[in-house]
mmCIF file of C-alpha atoms and ligand atoms in Angstrom:
data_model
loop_
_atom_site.group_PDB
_atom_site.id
_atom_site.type_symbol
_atom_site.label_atom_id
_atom_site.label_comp_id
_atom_site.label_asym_id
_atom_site.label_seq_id
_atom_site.Cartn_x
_atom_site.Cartn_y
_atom_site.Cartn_z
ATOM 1 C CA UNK A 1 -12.605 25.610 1.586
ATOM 2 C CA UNK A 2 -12.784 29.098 3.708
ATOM 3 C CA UNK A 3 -15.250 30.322 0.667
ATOM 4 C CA UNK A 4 -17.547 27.268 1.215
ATOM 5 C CA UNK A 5 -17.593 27.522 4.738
ATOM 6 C CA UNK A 6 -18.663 31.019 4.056
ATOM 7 C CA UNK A 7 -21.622 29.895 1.821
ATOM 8 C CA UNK A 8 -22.817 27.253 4.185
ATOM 9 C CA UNK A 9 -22.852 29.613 7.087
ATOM 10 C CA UNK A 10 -24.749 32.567 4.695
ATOM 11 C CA UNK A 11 -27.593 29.756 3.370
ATOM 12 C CA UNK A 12 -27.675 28.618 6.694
ATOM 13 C CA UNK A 13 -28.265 31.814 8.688
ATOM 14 C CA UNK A 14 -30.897 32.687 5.471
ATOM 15 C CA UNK A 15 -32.593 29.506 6.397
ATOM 16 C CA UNK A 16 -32.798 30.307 9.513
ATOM 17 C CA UNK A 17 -33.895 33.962 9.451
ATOM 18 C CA UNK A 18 -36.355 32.593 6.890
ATOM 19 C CA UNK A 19 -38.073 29.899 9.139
ATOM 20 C CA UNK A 20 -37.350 27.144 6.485
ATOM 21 C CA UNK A 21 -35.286 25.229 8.951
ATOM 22 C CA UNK A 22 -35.483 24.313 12.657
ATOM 23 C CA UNK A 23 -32.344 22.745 13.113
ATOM 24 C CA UNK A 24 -28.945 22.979 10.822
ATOM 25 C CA UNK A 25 -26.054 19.924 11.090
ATOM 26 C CA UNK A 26 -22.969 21.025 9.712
ATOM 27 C CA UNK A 27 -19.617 21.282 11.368
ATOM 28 C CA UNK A 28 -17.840 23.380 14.024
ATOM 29 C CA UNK A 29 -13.993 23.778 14.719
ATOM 30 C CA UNK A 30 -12.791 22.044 18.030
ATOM 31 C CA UNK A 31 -9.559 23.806 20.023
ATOM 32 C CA UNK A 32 -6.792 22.199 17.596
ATOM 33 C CA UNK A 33 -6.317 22.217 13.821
ATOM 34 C CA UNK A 34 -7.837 18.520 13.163
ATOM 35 C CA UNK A 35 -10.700 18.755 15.493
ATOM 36 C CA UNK A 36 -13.173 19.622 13.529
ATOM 37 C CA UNK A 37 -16.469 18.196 14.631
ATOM 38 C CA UNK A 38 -20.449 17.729 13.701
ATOM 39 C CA UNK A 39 -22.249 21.064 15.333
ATOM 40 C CA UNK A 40 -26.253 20.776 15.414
ATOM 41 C CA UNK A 41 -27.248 24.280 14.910
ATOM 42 C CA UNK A 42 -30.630 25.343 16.043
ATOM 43 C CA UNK A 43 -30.384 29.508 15.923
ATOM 44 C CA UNK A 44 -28.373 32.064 13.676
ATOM 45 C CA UNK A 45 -26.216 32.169 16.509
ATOM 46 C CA UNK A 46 -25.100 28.559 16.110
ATOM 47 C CA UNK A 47 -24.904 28.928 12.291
ATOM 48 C CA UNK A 48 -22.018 31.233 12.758
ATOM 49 C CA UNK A 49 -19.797 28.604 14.034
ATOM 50 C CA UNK A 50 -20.421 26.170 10.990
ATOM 51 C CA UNK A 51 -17.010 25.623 9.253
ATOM 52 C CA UNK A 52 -15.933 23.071 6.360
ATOM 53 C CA UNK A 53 -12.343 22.036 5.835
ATOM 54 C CA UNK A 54 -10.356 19.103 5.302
ATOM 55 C CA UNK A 55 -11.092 17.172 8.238
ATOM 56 C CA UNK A 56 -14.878 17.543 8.043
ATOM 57 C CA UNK A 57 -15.025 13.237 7.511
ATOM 58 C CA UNK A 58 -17.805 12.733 9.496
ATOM 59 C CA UNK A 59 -20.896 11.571 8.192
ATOM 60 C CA UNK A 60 -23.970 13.830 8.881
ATOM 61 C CA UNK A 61 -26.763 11.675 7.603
ATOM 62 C CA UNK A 62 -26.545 9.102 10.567
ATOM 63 C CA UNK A 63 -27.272 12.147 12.803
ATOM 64 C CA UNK A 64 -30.919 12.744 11.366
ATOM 65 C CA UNK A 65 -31.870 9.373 12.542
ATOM 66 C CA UNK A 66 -31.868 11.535 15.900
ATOM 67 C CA UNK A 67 -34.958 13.227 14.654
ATOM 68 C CA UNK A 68 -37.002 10.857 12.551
ATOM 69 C CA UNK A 69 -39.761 10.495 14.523
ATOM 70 C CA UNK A 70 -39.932 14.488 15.327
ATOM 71 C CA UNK A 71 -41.564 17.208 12.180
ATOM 72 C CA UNK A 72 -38.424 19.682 12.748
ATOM 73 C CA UNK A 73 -37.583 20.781 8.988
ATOM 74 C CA UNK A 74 -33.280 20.495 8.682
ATOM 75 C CA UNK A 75 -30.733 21.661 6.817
ATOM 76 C CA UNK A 76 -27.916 19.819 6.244
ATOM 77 C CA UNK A 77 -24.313 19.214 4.386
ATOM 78 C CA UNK A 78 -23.633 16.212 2.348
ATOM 79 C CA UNK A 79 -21.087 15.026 0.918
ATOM 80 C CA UNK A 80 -20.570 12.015 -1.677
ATOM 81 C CA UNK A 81 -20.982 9.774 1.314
ATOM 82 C CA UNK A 82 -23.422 11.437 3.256
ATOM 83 C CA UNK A 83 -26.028 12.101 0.515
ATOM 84 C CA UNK A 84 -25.800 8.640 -0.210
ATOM 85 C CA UNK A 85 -26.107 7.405 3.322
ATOM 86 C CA UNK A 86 -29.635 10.293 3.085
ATOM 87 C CA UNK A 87 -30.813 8.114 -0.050
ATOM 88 C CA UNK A 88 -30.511 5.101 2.290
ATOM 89 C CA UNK A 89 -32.449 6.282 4.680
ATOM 90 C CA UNK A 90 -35.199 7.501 2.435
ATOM 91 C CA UNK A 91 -35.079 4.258 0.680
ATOM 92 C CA UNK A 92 -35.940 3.026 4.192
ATOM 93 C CA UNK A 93 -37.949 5.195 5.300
ATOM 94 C CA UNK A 94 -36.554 6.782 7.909
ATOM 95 C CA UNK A 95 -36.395 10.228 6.839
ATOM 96 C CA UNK A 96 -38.816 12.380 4.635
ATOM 97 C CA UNK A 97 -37.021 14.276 1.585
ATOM 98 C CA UNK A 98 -39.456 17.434 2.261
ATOM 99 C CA UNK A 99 -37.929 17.926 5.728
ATOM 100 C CA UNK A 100 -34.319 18.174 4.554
ATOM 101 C CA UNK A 101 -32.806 20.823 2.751
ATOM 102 C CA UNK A 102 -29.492 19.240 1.714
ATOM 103 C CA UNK A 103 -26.408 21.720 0.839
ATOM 104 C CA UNK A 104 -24.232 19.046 -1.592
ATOM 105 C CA UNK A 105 -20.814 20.128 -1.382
ATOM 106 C CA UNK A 106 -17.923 18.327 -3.988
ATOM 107 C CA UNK A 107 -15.617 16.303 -1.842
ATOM 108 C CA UNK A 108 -11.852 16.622 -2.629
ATOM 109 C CA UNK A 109 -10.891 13.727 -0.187
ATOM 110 C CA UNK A 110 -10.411 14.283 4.013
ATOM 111 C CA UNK A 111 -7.755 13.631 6.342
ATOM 112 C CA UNK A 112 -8.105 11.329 8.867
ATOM 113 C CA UNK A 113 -8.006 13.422 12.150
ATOM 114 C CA UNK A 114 -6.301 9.994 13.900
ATOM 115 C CA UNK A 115 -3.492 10.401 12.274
ATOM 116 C CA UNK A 116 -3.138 14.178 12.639
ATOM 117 C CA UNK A 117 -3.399 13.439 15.926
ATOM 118 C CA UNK A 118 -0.975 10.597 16.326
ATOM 119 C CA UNK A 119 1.622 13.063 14.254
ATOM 120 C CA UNK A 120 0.884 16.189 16.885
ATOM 121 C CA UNK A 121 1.188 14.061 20.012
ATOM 122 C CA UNK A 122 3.773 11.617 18.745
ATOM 123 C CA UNK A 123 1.969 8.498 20.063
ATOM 124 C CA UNK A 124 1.019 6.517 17.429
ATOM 125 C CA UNK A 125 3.135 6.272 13.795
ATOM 126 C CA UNK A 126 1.069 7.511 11.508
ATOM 127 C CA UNK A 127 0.167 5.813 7.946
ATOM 128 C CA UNK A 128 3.121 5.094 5.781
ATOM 129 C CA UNK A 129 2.306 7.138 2.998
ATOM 130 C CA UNK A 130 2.165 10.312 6.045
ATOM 131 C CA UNK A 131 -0.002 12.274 3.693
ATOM 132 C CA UNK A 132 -3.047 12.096 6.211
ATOM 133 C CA UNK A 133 -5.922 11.324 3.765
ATOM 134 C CA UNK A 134 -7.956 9.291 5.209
ATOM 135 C CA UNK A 135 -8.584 5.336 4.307
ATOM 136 C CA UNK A 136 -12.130 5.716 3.283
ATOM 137 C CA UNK A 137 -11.479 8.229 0.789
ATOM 138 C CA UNK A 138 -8.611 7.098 -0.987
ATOM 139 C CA UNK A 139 -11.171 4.661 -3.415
ATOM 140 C CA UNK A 140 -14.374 6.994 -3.322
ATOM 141 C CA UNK A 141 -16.086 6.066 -6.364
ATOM 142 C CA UNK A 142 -18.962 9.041 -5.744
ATOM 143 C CA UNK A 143 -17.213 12.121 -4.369
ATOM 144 C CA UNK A 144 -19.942 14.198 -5.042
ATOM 145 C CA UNK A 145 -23.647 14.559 -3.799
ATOM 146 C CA UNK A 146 -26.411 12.515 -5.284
ATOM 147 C CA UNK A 147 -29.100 14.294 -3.538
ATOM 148 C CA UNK A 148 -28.907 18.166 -2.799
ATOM 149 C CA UNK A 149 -31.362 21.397 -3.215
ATOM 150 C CA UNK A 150 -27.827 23.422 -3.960
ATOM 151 C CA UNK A 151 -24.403 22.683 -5.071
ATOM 152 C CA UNK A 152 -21.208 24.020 -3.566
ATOM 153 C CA UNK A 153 -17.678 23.793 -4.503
ATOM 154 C CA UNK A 154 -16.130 22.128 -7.575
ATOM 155 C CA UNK A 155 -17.307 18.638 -8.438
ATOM 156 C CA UNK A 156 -14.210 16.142 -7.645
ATOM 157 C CA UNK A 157 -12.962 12.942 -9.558
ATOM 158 C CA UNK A 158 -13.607 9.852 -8.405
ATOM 159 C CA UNK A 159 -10.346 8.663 -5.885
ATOM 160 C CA UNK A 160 -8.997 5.559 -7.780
ATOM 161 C CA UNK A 161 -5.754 3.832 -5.901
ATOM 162 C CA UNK A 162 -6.477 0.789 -8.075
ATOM 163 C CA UNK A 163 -7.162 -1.051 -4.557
ATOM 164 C CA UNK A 164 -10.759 -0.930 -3.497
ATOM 165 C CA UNK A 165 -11.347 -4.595 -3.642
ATOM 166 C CA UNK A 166 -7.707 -5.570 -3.429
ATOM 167 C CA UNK A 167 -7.705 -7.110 0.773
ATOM 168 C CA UNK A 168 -11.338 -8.542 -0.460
ATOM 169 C CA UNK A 169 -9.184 -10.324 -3.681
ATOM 170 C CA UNK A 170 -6.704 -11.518 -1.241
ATOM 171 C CA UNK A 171 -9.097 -12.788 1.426
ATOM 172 C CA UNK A 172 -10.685 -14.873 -1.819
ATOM 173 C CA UNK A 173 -7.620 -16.490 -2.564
ATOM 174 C CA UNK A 174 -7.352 -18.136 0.970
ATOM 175 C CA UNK A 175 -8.728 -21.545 1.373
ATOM 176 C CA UNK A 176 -11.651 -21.696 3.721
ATOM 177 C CA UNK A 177 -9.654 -23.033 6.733
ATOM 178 C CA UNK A 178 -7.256 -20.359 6.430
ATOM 179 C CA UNK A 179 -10.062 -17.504 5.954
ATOM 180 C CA UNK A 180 -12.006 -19.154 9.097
ATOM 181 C CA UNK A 181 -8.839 -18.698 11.330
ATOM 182 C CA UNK A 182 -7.935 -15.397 9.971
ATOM 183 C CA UNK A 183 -11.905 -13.899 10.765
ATOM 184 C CA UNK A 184 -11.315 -15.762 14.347
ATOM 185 C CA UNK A 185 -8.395 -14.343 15.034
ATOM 186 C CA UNK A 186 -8.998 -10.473 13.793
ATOM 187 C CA UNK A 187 -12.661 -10.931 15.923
ATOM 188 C CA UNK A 188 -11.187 -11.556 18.485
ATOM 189 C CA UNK A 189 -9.886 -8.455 19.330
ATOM 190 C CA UNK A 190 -13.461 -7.137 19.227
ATOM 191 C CA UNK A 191 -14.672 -5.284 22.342
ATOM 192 C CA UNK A 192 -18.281 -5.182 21.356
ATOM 193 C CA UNK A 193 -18.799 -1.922 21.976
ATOM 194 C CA UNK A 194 -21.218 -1.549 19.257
ATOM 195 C CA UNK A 195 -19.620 1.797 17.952
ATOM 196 C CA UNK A 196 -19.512 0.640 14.192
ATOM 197 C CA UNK A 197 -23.502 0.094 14.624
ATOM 198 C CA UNK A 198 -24.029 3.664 15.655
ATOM 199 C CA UNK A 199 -22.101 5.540 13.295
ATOM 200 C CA UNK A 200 -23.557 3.471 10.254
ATOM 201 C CA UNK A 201 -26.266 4.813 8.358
ATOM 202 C CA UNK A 202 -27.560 1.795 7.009
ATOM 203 C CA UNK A 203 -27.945 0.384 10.363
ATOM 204 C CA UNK A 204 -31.460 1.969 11.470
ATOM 205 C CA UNK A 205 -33.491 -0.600 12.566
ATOM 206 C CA UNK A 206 -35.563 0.819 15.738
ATOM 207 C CA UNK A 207 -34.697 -2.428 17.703
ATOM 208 C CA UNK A 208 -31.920 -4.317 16.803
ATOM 209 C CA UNK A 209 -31.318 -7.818 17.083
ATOM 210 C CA UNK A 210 -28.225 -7.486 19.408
ATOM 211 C CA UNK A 211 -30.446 -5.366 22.214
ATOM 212 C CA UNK A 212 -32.810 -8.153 21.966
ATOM 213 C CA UNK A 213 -33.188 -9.873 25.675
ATOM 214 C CA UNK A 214 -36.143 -12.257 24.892
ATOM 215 C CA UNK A 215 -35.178 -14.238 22.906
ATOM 216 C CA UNK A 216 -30.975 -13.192 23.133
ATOM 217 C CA UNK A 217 -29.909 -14.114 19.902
ATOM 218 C CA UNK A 218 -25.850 -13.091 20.934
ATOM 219 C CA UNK A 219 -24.192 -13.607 24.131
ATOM 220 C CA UNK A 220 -23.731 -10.454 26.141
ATOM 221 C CA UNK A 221 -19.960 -12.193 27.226
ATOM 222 C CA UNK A 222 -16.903 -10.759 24.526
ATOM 223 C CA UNK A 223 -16.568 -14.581 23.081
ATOM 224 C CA UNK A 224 -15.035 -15.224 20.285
ATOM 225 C CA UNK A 225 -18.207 -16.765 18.850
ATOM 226 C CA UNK A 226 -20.727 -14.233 19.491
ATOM 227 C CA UNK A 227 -18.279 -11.699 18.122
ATOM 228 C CA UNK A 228 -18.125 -13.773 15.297
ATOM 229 C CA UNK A 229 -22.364 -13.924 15.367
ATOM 230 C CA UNK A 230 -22.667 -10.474 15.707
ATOM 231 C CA UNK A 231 -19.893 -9.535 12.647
ATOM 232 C CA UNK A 232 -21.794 -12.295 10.428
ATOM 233 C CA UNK A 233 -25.257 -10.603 11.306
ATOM 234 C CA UNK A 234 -24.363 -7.001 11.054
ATOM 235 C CA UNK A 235 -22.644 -7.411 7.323
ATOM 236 C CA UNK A 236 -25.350 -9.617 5.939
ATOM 237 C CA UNK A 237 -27.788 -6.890 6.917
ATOM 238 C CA UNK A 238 -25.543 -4.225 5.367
ATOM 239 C CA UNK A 239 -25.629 -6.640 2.124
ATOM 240 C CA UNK A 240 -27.017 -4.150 -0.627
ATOM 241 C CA UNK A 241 -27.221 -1.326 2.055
ATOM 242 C CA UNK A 242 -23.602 -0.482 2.968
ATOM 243 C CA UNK A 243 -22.867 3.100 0.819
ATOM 244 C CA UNK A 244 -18.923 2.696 1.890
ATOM 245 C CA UNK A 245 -18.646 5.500 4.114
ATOM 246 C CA UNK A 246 -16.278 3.625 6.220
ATOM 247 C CA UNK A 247 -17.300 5.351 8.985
ATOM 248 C CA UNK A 248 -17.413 2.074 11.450
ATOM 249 C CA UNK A 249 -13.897 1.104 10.602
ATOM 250 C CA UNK A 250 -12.898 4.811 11.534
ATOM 251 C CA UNK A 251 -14.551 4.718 14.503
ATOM 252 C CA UNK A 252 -13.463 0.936 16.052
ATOM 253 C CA UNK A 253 -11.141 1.697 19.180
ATOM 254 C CA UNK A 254 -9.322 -1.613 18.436
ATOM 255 C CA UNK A 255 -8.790 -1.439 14.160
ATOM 256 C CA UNK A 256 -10.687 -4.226 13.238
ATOM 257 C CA UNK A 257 -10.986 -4.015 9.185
ATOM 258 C CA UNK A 258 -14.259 -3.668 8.836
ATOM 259 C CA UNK A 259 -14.305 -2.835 5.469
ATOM 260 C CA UNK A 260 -12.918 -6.098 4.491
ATOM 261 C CA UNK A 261 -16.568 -7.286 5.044
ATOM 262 C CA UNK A 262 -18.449 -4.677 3.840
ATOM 263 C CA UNK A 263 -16.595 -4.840 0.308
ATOM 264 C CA UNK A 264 -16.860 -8.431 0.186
ATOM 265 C CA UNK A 265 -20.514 -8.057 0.251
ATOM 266 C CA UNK A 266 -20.879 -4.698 -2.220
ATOM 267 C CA UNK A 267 -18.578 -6.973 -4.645
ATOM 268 C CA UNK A 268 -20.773 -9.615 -4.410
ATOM 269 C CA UNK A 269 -24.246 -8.108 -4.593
ATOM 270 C CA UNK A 270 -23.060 -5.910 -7.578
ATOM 271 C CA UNK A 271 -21.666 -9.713 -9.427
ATOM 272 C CA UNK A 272 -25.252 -11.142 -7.842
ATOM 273 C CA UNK A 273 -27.363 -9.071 -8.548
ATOM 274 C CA UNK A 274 -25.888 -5.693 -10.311
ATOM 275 C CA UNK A 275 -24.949 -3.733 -11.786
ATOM 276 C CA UNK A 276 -25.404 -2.208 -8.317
ATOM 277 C CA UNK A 277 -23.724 0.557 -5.601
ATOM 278 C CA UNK A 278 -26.377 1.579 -3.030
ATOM 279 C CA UNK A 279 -27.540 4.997 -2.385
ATOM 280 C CA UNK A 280 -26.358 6.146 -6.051
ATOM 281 C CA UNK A 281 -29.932 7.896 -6.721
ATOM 282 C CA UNK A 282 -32.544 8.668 -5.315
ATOM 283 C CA UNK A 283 -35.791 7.179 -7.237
ATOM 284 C CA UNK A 284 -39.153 7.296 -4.811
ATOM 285 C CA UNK A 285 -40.263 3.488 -3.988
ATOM 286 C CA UNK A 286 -37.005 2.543 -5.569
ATOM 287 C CA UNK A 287 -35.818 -0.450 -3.204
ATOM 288 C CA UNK A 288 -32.497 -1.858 -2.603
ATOM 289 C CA UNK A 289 -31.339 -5.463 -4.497
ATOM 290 C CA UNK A 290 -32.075 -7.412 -1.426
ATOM 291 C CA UNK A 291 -35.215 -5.814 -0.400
ATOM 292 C CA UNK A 292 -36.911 -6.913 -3.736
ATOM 293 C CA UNK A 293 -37.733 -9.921 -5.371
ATOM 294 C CA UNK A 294 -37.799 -11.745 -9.118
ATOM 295 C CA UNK A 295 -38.258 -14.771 -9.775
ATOM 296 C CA UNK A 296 -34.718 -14.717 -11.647
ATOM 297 C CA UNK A 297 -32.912 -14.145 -8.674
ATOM 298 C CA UNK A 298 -30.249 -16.338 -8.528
ATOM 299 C CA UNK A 299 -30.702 -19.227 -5.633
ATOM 300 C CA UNK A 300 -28.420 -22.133 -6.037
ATOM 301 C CA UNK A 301 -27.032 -21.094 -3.105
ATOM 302 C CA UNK A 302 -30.361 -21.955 -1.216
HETATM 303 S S1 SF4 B 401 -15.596 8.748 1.198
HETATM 304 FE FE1 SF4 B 401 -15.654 10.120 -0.584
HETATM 305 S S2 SF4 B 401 -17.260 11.611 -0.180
HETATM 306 FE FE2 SF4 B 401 -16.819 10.563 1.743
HETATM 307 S S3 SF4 B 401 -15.337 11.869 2.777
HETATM 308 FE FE3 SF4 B 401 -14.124 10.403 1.588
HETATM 309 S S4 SF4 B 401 -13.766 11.309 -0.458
HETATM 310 FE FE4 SF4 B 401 -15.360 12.495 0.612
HETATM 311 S S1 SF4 B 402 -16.468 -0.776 16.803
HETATM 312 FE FE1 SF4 B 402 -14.900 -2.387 16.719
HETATM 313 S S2 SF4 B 402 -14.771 -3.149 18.818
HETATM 314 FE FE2 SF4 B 402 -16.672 -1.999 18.691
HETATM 315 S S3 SF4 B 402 -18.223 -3.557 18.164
HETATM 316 FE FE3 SF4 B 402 -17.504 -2.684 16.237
HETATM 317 S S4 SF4 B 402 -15.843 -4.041 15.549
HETATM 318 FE FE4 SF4 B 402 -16.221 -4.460 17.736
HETATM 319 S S1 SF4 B 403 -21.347 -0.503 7.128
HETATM 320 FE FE1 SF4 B 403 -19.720 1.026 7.523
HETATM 321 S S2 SF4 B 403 -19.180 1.770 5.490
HETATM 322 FE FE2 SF4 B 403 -21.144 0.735 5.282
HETATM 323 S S3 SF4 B 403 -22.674 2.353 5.510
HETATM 324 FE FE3 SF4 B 403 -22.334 1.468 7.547
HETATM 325 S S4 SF4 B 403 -20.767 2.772 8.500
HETATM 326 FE FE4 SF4 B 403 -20.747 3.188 6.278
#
């Protein structure tokens, strides 16, 4: 990874010195071997820190949503997951593709820098299978960029453990009781501290229903049932928008399975309404299943 670190630093700096680019988000190294963080580069001084390695997980694209409404031309990395979280938001329109210049890089899989941390401070036990790779990646079905102006690295396999949908196939074989108490019970815990909203992609709504104040659709109070309203909200509006980055389960402070959800619904849209996985390609005034309409649709459900 050294050698592609390298590369993106070179195209970067060239970008730069070329006035192509305004701004540059990559990653920098923090002060220990698994802090490796986003860096938002805006001079060939800052592109010298840009770095890739195995615990660049983050994803980028949710960062341009910091400068849609702004004309600054960017550069950017993407990964599987990031370029298809950047076809999301030009799908939405939230981004315009002649302001980015997107370096695709091959993703071999990342580590999960919680449990590298857990291992070096001895706090936490880490994952039983102690090989670090993180969750999201160990089912990637799109490892490598859909959407770049250059390629890097080698292009990667799809992960397959076989379990992708496997807690969503479990979850389906509970009756409805039991799946009500178990969805009370794991919301619960849920702090509302809106963290899996802004590290999601697909959630880019300007205002959002839970800032609302007039009307207040959900109670400000951490109740069970507005955490349950607010859960029930956020993953029907991820319905056919969700590209699996699996960034807000990574980033809840209290390890609510978030992905549970979000692959119930990318199982279901793609049986619905699929063959279907969003933010696969890029095709201009393409939309999403769910923001279109036929008069086939199915509806007995209406
Ligand atoms: S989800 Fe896929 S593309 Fe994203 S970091 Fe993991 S392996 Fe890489
Ligand atoms: S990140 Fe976790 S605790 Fe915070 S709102 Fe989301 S589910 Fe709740
Ligand atoms: S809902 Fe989660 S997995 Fe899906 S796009 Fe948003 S952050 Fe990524």
């Amino acid at each position: 990874m050294k050698d592609i670190s390298n590369k993106i630093r070179d195209i970067a700096v060239k970008l730069f010195q070329e006035k192509k680019i305004d701004i540059f988000i990559g990653w920098e190294k923090g002060a220990l071997e698994f802090q490796t963080r986003p860096l938002i580069a805006r001079n060939e001084a800052d592109a010298a820190k840009l770095v890739f390695d195995e615990y660049a997980i983050h994803n980028l694209a949710t960062l341009l949503l910091k400068f849609r409404d702004g004309g600054e031309k960017i550069g950017i990395v993407a990964k599987g997951c990031d370029s298809r979280s950047m076809v999301r938001l030009l799908e939405d329109r939230q981004f315009q593709r002649e302001r980015l210049y997107i370096i695709g890089v091959g993703c071999p899989g990342m580590k999960d820098p919680l449990q590298a941390m857990a291992k070096h401070t001895g706090l936490k036990k880490i994952n039983a299978d102690g090989n670090g790779v993180a969750a999201k990646c160990l089912d990637c079905v799109q490892p490598n960029p859909v959407i770049y102006d250059e390629l890097l690295g080698s292009q990667q396999a799809p992960q397959q453990s076989g379990e992708r949908f496997a807690r969503v196939a479990a979850l389906e074989k509970m009756s409805a009781d039991e799946r009500y108490r178990f969805f009370e019970e794991t919301l619960s815990k849920c702090i509302r501290c809106y963290a899996c909203r802004q590290v999601c992609p697909a959630c880019n709504c300007r205002t959002c229903i839970f800032d609302e104040m007039k009307p207040q659709w959900v109670g400000r109070e951490n109740s069970t049932t507005d955490n349950m309203m607010y859960h029930l909200v956020k993953a029907s509006h991820m319905a056919g928008r969700c590209v699996e980055c699996g960034e807000c389960e990574r980033a809840c402070p209290v390890d609510i399975p978030l992905m549970l959800l979000n692959q119930k619904l990318i199982k279901d849209v793609n049986a619905f309404f699929g063959p279907y996985e969003a933010g696969m390609s890029y095709i201009e005034g393409a939309k999403p299943p769910l923001s279109s309409y036929a008069e086939k649709d199915p509806d007995d459900f209406i």
